[in-house]
Each structure stands twice: as C-alpha cells, then as structure tokens.
mmCIF file with all atom_site columns, C-alpha atoms in Angstrom:
data_model
loop_
_atom_site.group_PDB
_atom_site.id
_atom_site.type_symbol
_atom_site.label_atom_id
_atom_site.label_alt_id
_atom_site.label_comp_id
_atom_site.label_asym_id
_atom_site.label_entity_id
_atom_site.label_seq_id
_atom_site.pdbx_PDB_ins_code
_atom_site.Cartn_x
_atom_site.Cartn_y
_atom_site.Cartn_z
_atom_site.occupancy
_atom_site.B_iso_or_equiv
_atom_site.pdbx_formal_charge
_atom_site.auth_seq_id
_atom_site.auth_comp_id
_atom_site.auth_asym_id
_atom_site.auth_atom_id
_atom_site.pdbx_PDB_model_num
ATOM 1   C CA . UNK A 1 1   ? 92.769  123.765 57.923  1.00 97.00 ? 959  UNK A CA 1
ATOM 2   C CA . UNK A 1 2   ? 92.831  120.213 56.615  1.00 98.00 ? 960  UNK A CA 1
ATOM 3   C CA . UNK A 1 3   ? 93.735  116.818 58.044  1.00 98.00 ? 961  UNK A CA 1
ATOM 4   C CA . UNK A 1 4   ? 94.267  113.348 56.596  1.00 98.00 ? 962  UNK A CA 1
ATOM 5   C CA . UNK A 1 5   ? 94.384  110.300 58.871  1.00 97.00 ? 963  UNK A CA 1
ATOM 6   C CA . UNK A 1 6   ? 95.496  106.887 57.588  1.00 98.00 ? 964  UNK A CA 1
ATOM 7   C CA . UNK A 1 7   ? 95.515  103.596 59.473  1.00 97.00 ? 965  UNK A CA 1
ATOM 8   C CA . UNK A 1 8   ? 96.489  100.025 58.650  1.00 95.00 ? 966  UNK A CA 1
ATOM 9   C CA . UNK A 1 9   ? 94.799  97.178  60.557  1.00 93.00 ? 967  UNK A CA 1
ATOM 10  C CA . UNK A 1 10  ? 94.680  99.355  63.685  1.00 91.00 ? 968  UNK A CA 1
ATOM 11  C CA . UNK A 1 11  ? 98.420  98.818  64.079  1.00 94.00 ? 969  UNK A CA 1
ATOM 12  C CA . UNK A 1 12  ? 100.108 101.573 62.056  1.00 96.00 ? 970  UNK A CA 1
ATOM 13  C CA . UNK A 1 13  ? 98.938  105.149 61.665  1.00 97.00 ? 971  UNK A CA 1
ATOM 14  C CA . UNK A 1 14  ? 99.980  108.138 59.565  1.00 98.00 ? 972  UNK A CA 1
ATOM 15  C CA . UNK A 1 15  ? 98.516  111.634 59.999  1.00 98.00 ? 973  UNK A CA 1
ATOM 16  C CA . UNK A 1 16  ? 98.951  114.791 57.919  1.00 98.00 ? 974  UNK A CA 1
ATOM 17  C CA . UNK A 1 17  ? 97.720  118.321 58.625  1.00 97.00 ? 975  UNK A CA 1
ATOM 18  C CA . UNK A 1 18  ? 97.918  121.596 56.717  1.00 97.00 ? 976  UNK A CA 1
ATOM 19  C CA . UNK A 1 19  ? 96.851  125.042 57.859  1.00 97.00 ? 977  UNK A CA 1
ATOM 20  C CA . UNK A 1 20  ? 96.857  128.503 56.303  1.00 97.00 ? 978  UNK A CA 1
ATOM 21  C CA . UNK A 1 21  ? 96.460  131.696 58.338  1.00 96.00 ? 979  UNK A CA 1
ATOM 22  C CA . UNK A 1 22  ? 95.798  135.271 57.274  1.00 97.00 ? 980  UNK A CA 1
ATOM 23  C CA . UNK A 1 23  ? 96.879  137.854 59.845  1.00 95.00 ? 981  UNK A CA 1
ATOM 24  C CA . UNK A 1 24  ? 96.054  141.555 59.802  1.00 94.00 ? 982  UNK A CA 1
ATOM 25  C CA . UNK A 1 25  ? 99.105  142.343 61.976  1.00 94.00 ? 983  UNK A CA 1
ATOM 26  C CA . UNK A 1 26  ? 101.517 141.357 59.195  1.00 94.00 ? 984  UNK A CA 1
ATOM 27  C CA . UNK A 1 27  ? 102.377 143.318 56.019  1.00 94.00 ? 985  UNK A CA 1
ATOM 28  C CA . UNK A 1 28  ? 99.878  142.711 53.224  1.00 93.00 ? 986  UNK A CA 1
ATOM 29  C CA . UNK A 1 29  ? 102.332 140.829 50.989  1.00 94.00 ? 987  UNK A CA 1
ATOM 30  C CA . UNK A 1 30  ? 103.210 138.436 53.861  1.00 94.00 ? 988  UNK A CA 1
ATOM 31  C CA . UNK A 1 31  ? 99.782  138.244 55.469  1.00 94.00 ? 989  UNK A CA 1
ATOM 32  C CA . UNK A 1 32  ? 99.128  134.666 54.291  1.00 95.00 ? 990  UNK A CA 1
ATOM 33  C CA . UNK A 1 33  ? 101.324 131.859 55.636  1.00 95.00 ? 991  UNK A CA 1
ATOM 34  C CA . UNK A 1 34  ? 101.040 128.067 55.455  1.00 96.00 ? 992  UNK A CA 1
ATOM 35  C CA . UNK A 1 35  ? 102.390 125.393 57.799  1.00 95.00 ? 993  UNK A CA 1
ATOM 36  C CA . UNK A 1 36  ? 101.948 121.648 58.064  1.00 97.00 ? 994  UNK A CA 1
ATOM 37  C CA . UNK A 1 37  ? 102.716 118.540 60.084  1.00 97.00 ? 995  UNK A CA 1
ATOM 38  C CA . UNK A 1 38  ? 103.151 114.785 59.687  1.00 98.00 ? 996  UNK A CA 1
ATOM 39  C CA . UNK A 1 39  ? 103.118 112.142 62.409  1.00 98.00 ? 997  UNK A CA 1
ATOM 40  C CA . UNK A 1 40  ? 103.448 108.362 62.494  1.00 98.00 ? 998  UNK A CA 1
ATOM 41  C CA . UNK A 1 41  ? 102.866 105.724 65.158  1.00 97.00 ? 999  UNK A CA 1
ATOM 42  C CA . UNK A 1 42  ? 103.293 101.964 65.280  1.00 97.00 ? 1000 UNK A CA 1
ATOM 43  C CA . UNK A 1 43  ? 101.997 99.384  67.751  1.00 96.00 ? 1001 UNK A CA 1
ATOM 44  C CA . UNK A 1 44  ? 105.275 97.508  68.030  1.00 94.00 ? 1002 UNK A CA 1
ATOM 45  C CA . UNK A 1 45  ? 103.841 94.941  70.456  1.00 92.00 ? 1003 UNK A CA 1
ATOM 46  C CA . UNK A 1 46  ? 101.804 93.579  67.518  1.00 91.00 ? 1004 UNK A CA 1
ATOM 47  C CA . UNK A 1 47  ? 104.991 92.684  65.625  1.00 90.00 ? 1005 UNK A CA 1
ATOM 48  C CA . UNK A 1 48  ? 107.670 91.900  68.238  1.00 90.00 ? 1006 UNK A CA 1
ATOM 49  C CA . UNK A 1 49  ? 107.866 88.818  70.513  1.00 90.00 ? 1007 UNK A CA 1
ATOM 50  C CA . UNK A 1 50  ? 107.552 90.611  73.859  1.00 90.00 ? 1008 UNK A CA 1
ATOM 51  C CA . UNK A 1 51  ? 106.956 89.176  77.363  1.00 91.00 ? 1009 UNK A CA 1
ATOM 52  C CA . UNK A 1 52  ? 103.295 88.684  78.247  1.00 89.00 ? 1010 UNK A CA 1
ATOM 53  C CA . UNK A 1 53  ? 103.610 91.245  81.042  1.00 91.00 ? 1011 UNK A CA 1
ATOM 54  C CA . UNK A 1 54  ? 103.793 93.991  78.383  1.00 93.00 ? 1012 UNK A CA 1
ATOM 55  C CA . UNK A 1 55  ? 100.331 95.123  77.308  1.00 94.00 ? 1013 UNK A CA 1
ATOM 56  C CA . UNK A 1 56  ? 101.347 97.852  74.845  1.00 95.00 ? 1014 UNK A CA 1
ATOM 57  C CA . UNK A 1 57  ? 104.449 99.250  73.180  1.00 96.00 ? 1015 UNK A CA 1
ATOM 58  C CA . UNK A 1 58  ? 103.790 102.150 70.820  1.00 97.00 ? 1016 UNK A CA 1
ATOM 59  C CA . UNK A 1 59  ? 106.534 103.957 68.894  1.00 97.00 ? 1017 UNK A CA 1
ATOM 60  C CA . UNK A 1 60  ? 105.839 107.452 67.586  1.00 97.00 ? 1018 UNK A CA 1
ATOM 61  C CA . UNK A 1 61  ? 107.516 110.268 65.656  1.00 98.00 ? 1019 UNK A CA 1
ATOM 62  C CA . UNK A 1 62  ? 106.353 113.572 64.239  1.00 98.00 ? 1020 UNK A CA 1
ATOM 63  C CA . UNK A 1 63  ? 107.485 116.711 62.445  1.00 98.00 ? 1021 UNK A CA 1
ATOM 64  C CA . UNK A 1 64  ? 105.458 119.906 62.633  1.00 97.00 ? 1022 UNK A CA 1
ATOM 65  C CA . UNK A 1 65  ? 105.723 123.563 61.662  1.00 96.00 ? 1023 UNK A CA 1
ATOM 66  C CA . UNK A 1 66  ? 103.819 126.324 63.445  1.00 94.00 ? 1024 UNK A CA 1
ATOM 67  C CA . UNK A 1 67  ? 103.435 129.893 62.171  1.00 93.00 ? 1025 UNK A CA 1
ATOM 68  C CA . UNK A 1 68  ? 102.987 132.960 64.345  1.00 93.00 ? 1026 UNK A CA 1
ATOM 69  C CA . UNK A 1 69  ? 102.195 136.624 63.783  1.00 93.00 ? 1027 UNK A CA 1
ATOM 70  C CA . UNK A 1 70  ? 102.836 139.564 66.117  1.00 92.00 ? 1028 UNK A CA 1
ATOM 71  C CA . UNK A 1 71  ? 101.282 142.547 67.875  1.00 91.00 ? 1029 UNK A CA 1
ATOM 72  C CA . UNK A 1 72  ? 99.437  145.171 65.818  1.00 92.00 ? 1030 UNK A CA 1
ATOM 73  C CA . UNK A 1 73  ? 100.752 148.579 64.691  1.00 90.00 ? 1031 UNK A CA 1
ATOM 74  C CA . UNK A 1 74  ? 104.171 147.383 63.488  1.00 92.00 ? 1032 UNK A CA 1
ATOM 75  C CA . UNK A 1 75  ? 103.655 147.745 59.726  1.00 92.00 ? 1033 UNK A CA 1
ATOM 76  C CA . UNK A 1 76  ? 103.114 151.517 59.459  1.00 91.00 ? 1034 UNK A CA 1
ATOM 77  C CA . UNK A 1 77  ? 103.856 154.700 61.338  1.00 89.00 ? 1035 UNK A CA 1
ATOM 78  C CA . UNK A 1 78  ? 101.266 155.236 64.071  1.00 87.00 ? 1036 UNK A CA 1
ATOM 79  C CA . UNK A 1 79  ? 101.029 158.107 66.526  1.00 87.00 ? 1037 UNK A CA 1
ATOM 80  C CA . UNK A 1 80  ? 99.916  157.761 70.138  1.00 83.00 ? 1038 UNK A CA 1
ATOM 81  C CA . UNK A 1 81  ? 97.416  160.133 71.695  1.00 80.00 ? 1039 UNK A CA 1
ATOM 82  C CA . UNK A 1 82  ? 98.200  162.100 74.842  1.00 75.00 ? 1040 UNK A CA 1
ATOM 83  C CA . UNK A 1 83  ? 96.165  163.702 77.610  1.00 77.00 ? 1041 UNK A CA 1
ATOM 84  C CA . UNK A 1 84  ? 96.199  167.011 75.723  1.00 76.00 ? 1042 UNK A CA 1
ATOM 85  C CA . UNK A 1 85  ? 93.416  167.447 73.163  1.00 75.00 ? 1043 UNK A CA 1
ATOM 86  C CA . UNK A 1 86  ? 94.602  167.453 69.565  1.00 75.00 ? 1044 UNK A CA 1
ATOM 87  C CA . UNK A 1 87  ? 98.146  166.317 70.364  1.00 83.00 ? 1045 UNK A CA 1
ATOM 88  C CA . UNK A 1 88  ? 100.024 163.089 69.698  1.00 86.00 ? 1046 UNK A CA 1
ATOM 89  C CA . UNK A 1 89  ? 103.425 161.551 70.382  1.00 86.00 ? 1047 UNK A CA 1
ATOM 90  C CA . UNK A 1 90  ? 105.879 160.187 67.838  1.00 86.00 ? 1048 UNK A CA 1
ATOM 91  C CA . UNK A 1 91  ? 106.548 156.436 67.860  1.00 88.00 ? 1049 UNK A CA 1
ATOM 92  C CA . UNK A 1 92  ? 109.893 155.334 69.313  1.00 89.00 ? 1050 UNK A CA 1
ATOM 93  C CA . UNK A 1 93  ? 109.972 152.008 67.387  1.00 90.00 ? 1051 UNK A CA 1
ATOM 94  C CA . UNK A 1 94  ? 110.609 152.108 63.645  1.00 92.00 ? 1052 UNK A CA 1
ATOM 95  C CA . UNK A 1 95  ? 107.925 150.234 61.702  1.00 92.00 ? 1053 UNK A CA 1
ATOM 96  C CA . UNK A 1 96  ? 108.643 147.603 59.049  1.00 92.00 ? 1054 UNK A CA 1
ATOM 97  C CA . UNK A 1 97  ? 106.615 147.200 55.847  1.00 93.00 ? 1055 UNK A CA 1
ATOM 98  C CA . UNK A 1 98  ? 108.126 143.860 54.819  1.00 93.00 ? 1056 UNK A CA 1
ATOM 99  C CA . UNK A 1 99  ? 108.726 141.529 57.793  1.00 92.00 ? 1057 UNK A CA 1
ATOM 100 C CA . UNK A 1 100 ? 107.627 137.888 57.667  1.00 93.00 ? 1058 UNK A CA 1
ATOM 101 C CA . UNK A 1 101 ? 105.784 135.609 60.111  1.00 95.00 ? 1059 UNK A CA 1
ATOM 102 C CA . UNK A 1 102 ? 107.707 133.545 62.638  1.00 94.00 ? 1060 UNK A CA 1
ATOM 103 C CA . UNK A 1 103 ? 108.041 129.816 61.921  1.00 94.00 ? 1061 UNK A CA 1
ATOM 104 C CA . UNK A 1 104 ? 108.800 127.108 64.484  1.00 95.00 ? 1062 UNK A CA 1
ATOM 105 C CA . UNK A 1 105 ? 109.912 123.655 63.305  1.00 97.00 ? 1063 UNK A CA 1
ATOM 106 C CA . UNK A 1 106 ? 109.603 120.799 65.767  1.00 97.00 ? 1064 UNK A CA 1
ATOM 107 C CA . UNK A 1 107 ? 110.738 117.174 65.626  1.00 97.00 ? 1065 UNK A CA 1
ATOM 108 C CA . UNK A 1 108 ? 109.551 114.759 68.302  1.00 98.00 ? 1066 UNK A CA 1
ATOM 109 C CA . UNK A 1 109 ? 109.947 111.040 68.922  1.00 98.00 ? 1067 UNK A CA 1
ATOM 110 C CA . UNK A 1 110 ? 109.210 108.692 71.780  1.00 97.00 ? 1068 UNK A CA 1
ATOM 111 C CA . UNK A 1 111 ? 107.395 105.606 72.992  1.00 97.00 ? 1069 UNK A CA 1
ATOM 112 C CA . UNK A 1 112 ? 104.519 104.550 75.248  1.00 97.00 ? 1070 UNK A CA 1
ATOM 113 C CA . UNK A 1 113 ? 104.867 101.392 77.350  1.00 96.00 ? 1071 UNK A CA 1
ATOM 114 C CA . UNK A 1 114 ? 102.116 99.693  79.373  1.00 96.00 ? 1072 UNK A CA 1
ATOM 115 C CA . UNK A 1 115 ? 102.732 96.712  81.632  1.00 94.00 ? 1073 UNK A CA 1
ATOM 116 C CA . UNK A 1 116 ? 101.135 94.484  84.252  1.00 92.00 ? 1074 UNK A CA 1
ATOM 117 C CA . UNK A 1 117 ? 97.533  94.870  83.070  1.00 91.00 ? 1075 UNK A CA 1
ATOM 118 C CA . UNK A 1 118 ? 98.067  98.608  82.511  1.00 91.00 ? 1076 UNK A CA 1
ATOM 119 C CA . UNK A 1 119 ? 99.004  99.194  86.145  1.00 93.00 ? 1077 UNK A CA 1
ATOM 120 C CA . UNK A 1 120 ? 102.431 100.495 85.141  1.00 95.00 ? 1078 UNK A CA 1
ATOM 121 C CA . UNK A 1 121 ? 102.874 102.902 82.216  1.00 97.00 ? 1079 UNK A CA 1
ATOM 122 C CA . UNK A 1 122 ? 105.894 104.816 80.932  1.00 97.00 ? 1080 UNK A CA 1
ATOM 123 C CA . UNK A 1 123 ? 105.814 107.695 78.435  1.00 97.00 ? 1081 UNK A CA 1
ATOM 124 C CA . UNK A 1 124 ? 109.181 108.922 77.080  1.00 98.00 ? 1082 UNK A CA 1
ATOM 125 C CA . UNK A 1 125 ? 109.696 111.808 74.632  1.00 98.00 ? 1083 UNK A CA 1
ATOM 126 C CA . UNK A 1 126 ? 112.612 113.579 72.959  1.00 98.00 ? 1084 UNK A CA 1
ATOM 127 C CA . UNK A 1 127 ? 112.032 116.842 71.054  1.00 98.00 ? 1085 UNK A CA 1
ATOM 128 C CA . UNK A 1 128 ? 114.054 119.306 69.011  1.00 97.00 ? 1086 UNK A CA 1
ATOM 129 C CA . UNK A 1 129 ? 112.594 122.714 68.159  1.00 97.00 ? 1087 UNK A CA 1
ATOM 130 C CA . UNK A 1 130 ? 113.984 125.639 66.123  1.00 96.00 ? 1088 UNK A CA 1
ATOM 131 C CA . UNK A 1 131 ? 112.275 129.031 65.804  1.00 94.00 ? 1089 UNK A CA 1
ATOM 132 C CA . UNK A 1 132 ? 113.388 131.306 62.973  1.00 91.00 ? 1090 UNK A CA 1
ATOM 133 C CA . UNK A 1 133 ? 112.349 134.663 61.505  1.00 90.00 ? 1091 UNK A CA 1
ATOM 134 C CA . UNK A 1 134 ? 111.573 135.887 64.988  1.00 88.00 ? 1092 UNK A CA 1
ATOM 135 C CA . UNK A 1 135 ? 109.821 139.255 65.037  1.00 89.00 ? 1093 UNK A CA 1
ATOM 136 C CA . UNK A 1 136 ? 111.765 141.372 67.496  1.00 85.00 ? 1094 UNK A CA 1
ATOM 137 C CA . UNK A 1 137 ? 112.260 145.037 68.283  1.00 84.00 ? 1095 UNK A CA 1
ATOM 138 C CA . UNK A 1 138 ? 116.016 145.461 67.956  1.00 82.00 ? 1096 UNK A CA 1
ATOM 139 C CA . UNK A 1 139 ? 117.894 148.442 69.491  1.00 80.00 ? 1097 UNK A CA 1
ATOM 140 C CA . UNK A 1 140 ? 119.134 151.149 67.135  1.00 82.00 ? 1098 UNK A CA 1
ATOM 141 C CA . UNK A 1 141 ? 120.959 154.468 67.342  1.00 84.00 ? 1099 UNK A CA 1
ATOM 142 C CA . UNK A 1 142 ? 118.705 157.030 69.025  1.00 87.00 ? 1100 UNK A CA 1
ATOM 143 C CA . UNK A 1 143 ? 120.157 159.698 66.716  1.00 90.00 ? 1101 UNK A CA 1
ATOM 144 C CA . UNK A 1 144 ? 117.878 158.263 64.008  1.00 90.00 ? 1102 UNK A CA 1
ATOM 145 C CA . UNK A 1 145 ? 114.817 159.365 66.015  1.00 89.00 ? 1103 UNK A CA 1
ATOM 146 C CA . UNK A 1 146 ? 113.958 155.817 67.056  1.00 91.00 ? 1104 UNK A CA 1
ATOM 147 C CA . UNK A 1 147 ? 115.180 153.630 69.904  1.00 88.00 ? 1105 UNK A CA 1
ATOM 148 C CA . UNK A 1 148 ? 114.174 150.320 68.312  1.00 87.00 ? 1106 UNK A CA 1
ATOM 149 C CA . UNK A 1 149 ? 113.239 148.843 64.935  1.00 89.00 ? 1107 UNK A CA 1
ATOM 150 C CA . UNK A 1 150 ? 110.904 145.931 64.139  1.00 90.00 ? 1108 UNK A CA 1
ATOM 151 C CA . UNK A 1 151 ? 112.846 143.284 62.209  1.00 89.00 ? 1109 UNK A CA 1
ATOM 152 C CA . UNK A 1 152 ? 112.977 139.565 61.402  1.00 90.00 ? 1110 UNK A CA 1
ATOM 153 C CA . UNK A 1 153 ? 116.015 138.176 63.143  1.00 85.00 ? 1111 UNK A CA 1
ATOM 154 C CA . UNK A 1 154 ? 117.142 135.520 65.495  1.00 84.00 ? 1112 UNK A CA 1
ATOM 155 C CA . UNK A 1 155 ? 117.165 131.757 65.690  1.00 89.00 ? 1113 UNK A CA 1
ATOM 156 C CA . UNK A 1 156 ? 116.393 129.942 68.926  1.00 93.00 ? 1114 UNK A CA 1
ATOM 157 C CA . UNK A 1 157 ? 116.842 126.225 69.545  1.00 95.00 ? 1115 UNK A CA 1
ATOM 158 C CA . UNK A 1 158 ? 115.124 124.133 72.191  1.00 96.00 ? 1116 UNK A CA 1
ATOM 159 C CA . UNK A 1 159 ? 115.801 120.455 72.797  1.00 97.00 ? 1117 UNK A CA 1
ATOM 160 C CA . UNK A 1 160 ? 114.667 118.373 75.680  1.00 97.00 ? 1118 UNK A CA 1
ATOM 161 C CA . UNK A 1 161 ? 113.428 115.187 77.246  1.00 97.00 ? 1119 UNK A CA 1
ATOM 162 C CA . UNK A 1 162 ? 110.231 114.265 79.054  1.00 98.00 ? 1120 UNK A CA 1
ATOM 163 C CA . UNK A 1 163 ? 109.518 111.164 81.127  1.00 98.00 ? 1121 UNK A CA 1
ATOM 164 C CA . UNK A 1 164 ? 106.201 110.295 82.766  1.00 97.00 ? 1122 UNK A CA 1
ATOM 165 C CA . UNK A 1 165 ? 105.619 107.236 84.940  1.00 97.00 ? 1123 UNK A CA 1
ATOM 166 C CA . UNK A 1 166 ? 102.157 106.176 86.094  1.00 96.00 ? 1124 UNK A CA 1
ATOM 167 C CA . UNK A 1 167 ? 101.613 103.363 88.574  1.00 96.00 ? 1125 UNK A CA 1
ATOM 168 C CA . UNK A 1 168 ? 98.705  101.795 90.452  1.00 94.00 ? 1126 UNK A CA 1
ATOM 169 C CA . UNK A 1 169 ? 100.486 100.088 93.378  1.00 91.00 ? 1127 UNK A CA 1
ATOM 170 C CA . UNK A 1 170 ? 97.244  99.265  95.225  1.00 92.00 ? 1128 UNK A CA 1
ATOM 171 C CA . UNK A 1 171 ? 93.972  98.291  93.584  1.00 90.00 ? 1129 UNK A CA 1
ATOM 172 C CA . UNK A 1 172 ? 91.026  96.552  95.243  1.00 90.00 ? 1130 UNK A CA 1
ATOM 173 C CA . UNK A 1 173 ? 87.316  96.372  94.537  1.00 89.00 ? 1131 UNK A CA 1
ATOM 174 C CA . UNK A 1 174 ? 86.600  99.562  96.450  1.00 90.00 ? 1132 UNK A CA 1
ATOM 175 C CA . UNK A 1 175 ? 89.952  101.373 96.489  1.00 94.00 ? 1133 UNK A CA 1
ATOM 176 C CA . UNK A 1 176 ? 92.709  102.369 94.043  1.00 92.00 ? 1134 UNK A CA 1
ATOM 177 C CA . UNK A 1 177 ? 95.910  104.313 94.655  1.00 94.00 ? 1135 UNK A CA 1
ATOM 178 C CA . UNK A 1 178 ? 97.377  105.982 91.553  1.00 95.00 ? 1136 UNK A CA 1
ATOM 179 C CA . UNK A 1 179 ? 100.810 107.625 91.488  1.00 95.00 ? 1137 UNK A CA 1
ATOM 180 C CA . UNK A 1 180 ? 102.215 109.883 88.772  1.00 96.00 ? 1138 UNK A CA 1
ATOM 181 C CA . UNK A 1 181 ? 105.874 110.871 88.511  1.00 97.00 ? 1139 UNK A CA 1
ATOM 182 C CA . UNK A 1 182 ? 107.244 113.180 85.830  1.00 97.00 ? 1140 UNK A CA 1
ATOM 183 C CA . UNK A 1 183 ? 110.670 114.542 84.882  1.00 98.00 ? 1141 UNK A CA 1
ATOM 184 C CA . UNK A 1 184 ? 111.650 116.940 82.118  1.00 98.00 ? 1142 UNK A CA 1
ATOM 185 C CA . UNK A 1 185 ? 114.676 118.847 80.906  1.00 97.00 ? 1143 UNK A CA 1
ATOM 186 C CA . UNK A 1 186 ? 114.887 121.635 78.324  1.00 96.00 ? 1144 UNK A CA 1
ATOM 187 C CA . UNK A 1 187 ? 118.044 123.137 76.824  1.00 95.00 ? 1145 UNK A CA 1
ATOM 188 C CA . UNK A 1 188 ? 117.470 126.561 75.291  1.00 95.00 ? 1146 UNK A CA 1
ATOM 189 C CA . UNK A 1 189 ? 120.099 128.304 73.167  1.00 94.00 ? 1147 UNK A CA 1
ATOM 190 C CA . UNK A 1 190 ? 120.053 131.511 71.130  1.00 91.00 ? 1148 UNK A CA 1
ATOM 191 C CA . UNK A 1 191 ? 121.934 130.637 67.946  1.00 89.00 ? 1149 UNK A CA 1
ATOM 192 C CA . UNK A 1 192 ? 121.468 133.872 65.997  1.00 86.00 ? 1150 UNK A CA 1
ATOM 193 C CA . UNK A 1 193 ? 120.481 137.496 66.611  1.00 83.00 ? 1151 UNK A CA 1
ATOM 194 C CA . UNK A 1 194 ? 120.081 140.409 64.257  1.00 77.00 ? 1152 UNK A CA 1
ATOM 195 C CA . UNK A 1 195 ? 123.021 140.971 61.929  1.00 75.00 ? 1153 UNK A CA 1
ATOM 196 C CA . UNK A 1 196 ? 125.775 142.875 63.695  1.00 72.00 ? 1154 UNK A CA 1
ATOM 197 C CA . UNK A 1 197 ? 124.217 142.388 67.147  1.00 74.00 ? 1155 UNK A CA 1
ATOM 198 C CA . UNK A 1 198 ? 125.614 140.362 70.038  1.00 74.00 ? 1156 UNK A CA 1
ATOM 199 C CA . UNK A 1 199 ? 122.764 141.089 72.456  1.00 76.00 ? 1157 UNK A CA 1
ATOM 200 C CA . UNK A 1 200 ? 119.204 142.390 72.600  1.00 75.00 ? 1158 UNK A CA 1
ATOM 201 C CA . UNK A 1 201 ? 117.242 143.543 75.633  1.00 68.00 ? 1159 UNK A CA 1
ATOM 202 C CA . UNK A 1 202 ? 113.961 141.618 75.613  1.00 67.00 ? 1160 UNK A CA 1
ATOM 203 C CA . UNK A 1 203 ? 112.137 143.366 78.479  1.00 61.00 ? 1161 UNK A CA 1
ATOM 204 C CA . UNK A 1 204 ? 112.441 146.718 80.218  1.00 62.00 ? 1162 UNK A CA 1
ATOM 205 C CA . UNK A 1 205 ? 114.744 146.854 83.200  1.00 68.00 ? 1163 UNK A CA 1
ATOM 206 C CA . UNK A 1 206 ? 113.397 146.267 86.683  1.00 76.00 ? 1164 UNK A CA 1
ATOM 207 C CA . UNK A 1 207 ? 115.767 148.118 88.979  1.00 78.00 ? 1165 UNK A CA 1
ATOM 208 C CA . UNK A 1 208 ? 119.247 147.102 87.842  1.00 81.00 ? 1166 UNK A CA 1
ATOM 209 C CA . UNK A 1 209 ? 118.138 143.787 86.288  1.00 87.00 ? 1167 UNK A CA 1
ATOM 210 C CA . UNK A 1 210 ? 117.156 143.163 82.641  1.00 85.00 ? 1168 UNK A CA 1
ATOM 211 C CA . UNK A 1 211 ? 116.323 140.108 80.550  1.00 85.00 ? 1169 UNK A CA 1
ATOM 212 C CA . UNK A 1 212 ? 118.892 140.254 77.744  1.00 85.00 ? 1170 UNK A CA 1
ATOM 213 C CA . UNK A 1 213 ? 119.298 137.818 74.863  1.00 85.00 ? 1171 UNK A CA 1
ATOM 214 C CA . UNK A 1 214 ? 122.892 137.119 73.862  1.00 87.00 ? 1172 UNK A CA 1
ATOM 215 C CA . UNK A 1 215 ? 124.319 134.921 71.139  1.00 87.00 ? 1173 UNK A CA 1
ATOM 216 C CA . UNK A 1 216 ? 125.011 131.553 72.771  1.00 89.00 ? 1174 UNK A CA 1
ATOM 217 C CA . UNK A 1 217 ? 122.867 132.398 75.824  1.00 90.00 ? 1175 UNK A CA 1
ATOM 218 C CA . UNK A 1 218 ? 119.255 131.591 76.651  1.00 90.00 ? 1176 UNK A CA 1
ATOM 219 C CA . UNK A 1 219 ? 116.055 133.609 76.380  1.00 86.00 ? 1177 UNK A CA 1
ATOM 220 C CA . UNK A 1 220 ? 115.667 133.743 80.158  1.00 83.00 ? 1178 UNK A CA 1
ATOM 221 C CA . UNK A 1 221 ? 119.093 135.117 81.115  1.00 89.00 ? 1179 UNK A CA 1
ATOM 222 C CA . UNK A 1 222 ? 118.999 137.866 83.759  1.00 90.00 ? 1180 UNK A CA 1
ATOM 223 C CA . UNK A 1 223 ? 121.668 140.567 83.555  1.00 90.00 ? 1181 UNK A CA 1
ATOM 224 C CA . UNK A 1 224 ? 122.362 143.214 86.154  1.00 89.00 ? 1182 UNK A CA 1
ATOM 225 C CA . UNK A 1 225 ? 124.917 145.353 87.961  1.00 86.00 ? 1183 UNK A CA 1
ATOM 226 C CA . UNK A 1 226 ? 126.563 145.041 91.349  1.00 85.00 ? 1184 UNK A CA 1
ATOM 227 C CA . UNK A 1 227 ? 129.301 146.776 93.297  1.00 88.00 ? 1185 UNK A CA 1
ATOM 228 C CA . UNK A 1 228 ? 132.874 145.813 92.463  1.00 92.00 ? 1186 UNK A CA 1
ATOM 229 C CA . UNK A 1 229 ? 134.718 144.975 95.690  1.00 94.00 ? 1187 UNK A CA 1
ATOM 230 C CA . UNK A 1 230 ? 138.298 144.282 96.740  1.00 95.00 ? 1188 UNK A CA 1
ATOM 231 C CA . UNK A 1 231 ? 139.771 142.529 99.807  1.00 95.00 ? 1189 UNK A CA 1
ATOM 232 C CA . UNK A 1 232 ? 138.862 145.514 102.058 1.00 91.00 ? 1190 UNK A CA 1
#
C-alpha cells in the first residue's frame, strides 16, 4: 500500500493511493490484483467573495477502485467429510480455475459548509458506484452433476445522495444542545447477469420466499408464491 498527499498553501489538496493484494482464495494466475484512488478538495471560501456568516466552504471529489476476493475452496474440486468414517460427499458447486477478483469503481463529489461560527454545518454528497466481475454461484443443469457453478458475471450499479445537517441551537457557558439530522437515498440496479441468464437466486429459500437477482431489479428483491384467487 502506498499513499501520496499533496497540498498547496493549505487551500487545495490532492491525494493518491495504490494498493496491491494477494489472495489465496483466488486462482494462482489471478491471485494478485491492484487498485487505486485519487481525491481532490478545495477550500472555496479562500477564493470566493462569500458572506462573513460563512466560515468554511469545501468542495471535494474522488474516484476510487476497490478489489475483493471470495470464499475459499472455489478454485479446485474439494470433497466434504461426513459422519461416516472414511466417506466423503461430492461437491454440488462446480469449481473454476480461472475466475478474477471483483472490482468496484466509485465516483463521489460533494461539499462541506459551515456557518454562524460553526454552529450550523451542512455536508452533501453524491456517489455513483459500479461493481463488475462479481464472483457468483450461478445455477446450472443438475444433469451435469452440479447445481451451481462459480463464475465471474454480473454488473451492479449504485447511485445515491447523502445529506447531513448539524446545528447547535443553544450554547451557553455551561450548556450546549447539539442536533444532527441526516437523509440518504440509494438506487440499486442489476445491469448484467451471467450470459444467457435473466435471474439468479442469491440465498436459499425461507419458506416460499427467496432473494432473487433479476436483470433490471435490485439485489434485495424478495420473490415468493401466493394463492391465485378469483372473485369467489
């Protein structure tokens, strides 16, 4: 891991990071993966003619990538032991000797505003995140001897907004009342799944309900069954 931090007259800042991971849960040829980030911030109140009630106005933006590995025992064929001595069970998920690490790319921008001797502050953020090369266990024909196969597939997008307001409405020598209000919104969308697939069950069913990923849906969609009824 490495980082480089640059500043100019304590008004403008530029930061770089780079990181390389080696994961034993990935195939040997893809075990090493690198990701980086860059961020910038500017104290705009030092350059703009703002009212004296404003103590700080900081603009910021960043772009970052984050790598991720997966659970062990997905790169080769492993057998599971049973309660009977000397016996083992066949795996039901087909291993993969060549899948890659997941990569998430995130863009974020926003501003920090402080007013009235720092008694009123506002933090606003917009972000856009895309995760690709997701490592998933996709369904396959049970006639092959496996129910699922470990593959790289899928592309998920998240975009959202975050607002945080801090205020000190009452402040005396011996007493201070601080209030914090926050609001956020996230829009999640599955843009791609494995080739030829329109849906993928993410978790085992609980009763008649399952979490199923569908193209155009979200990663938290619940699917289930109910009785079909008519007017009677």
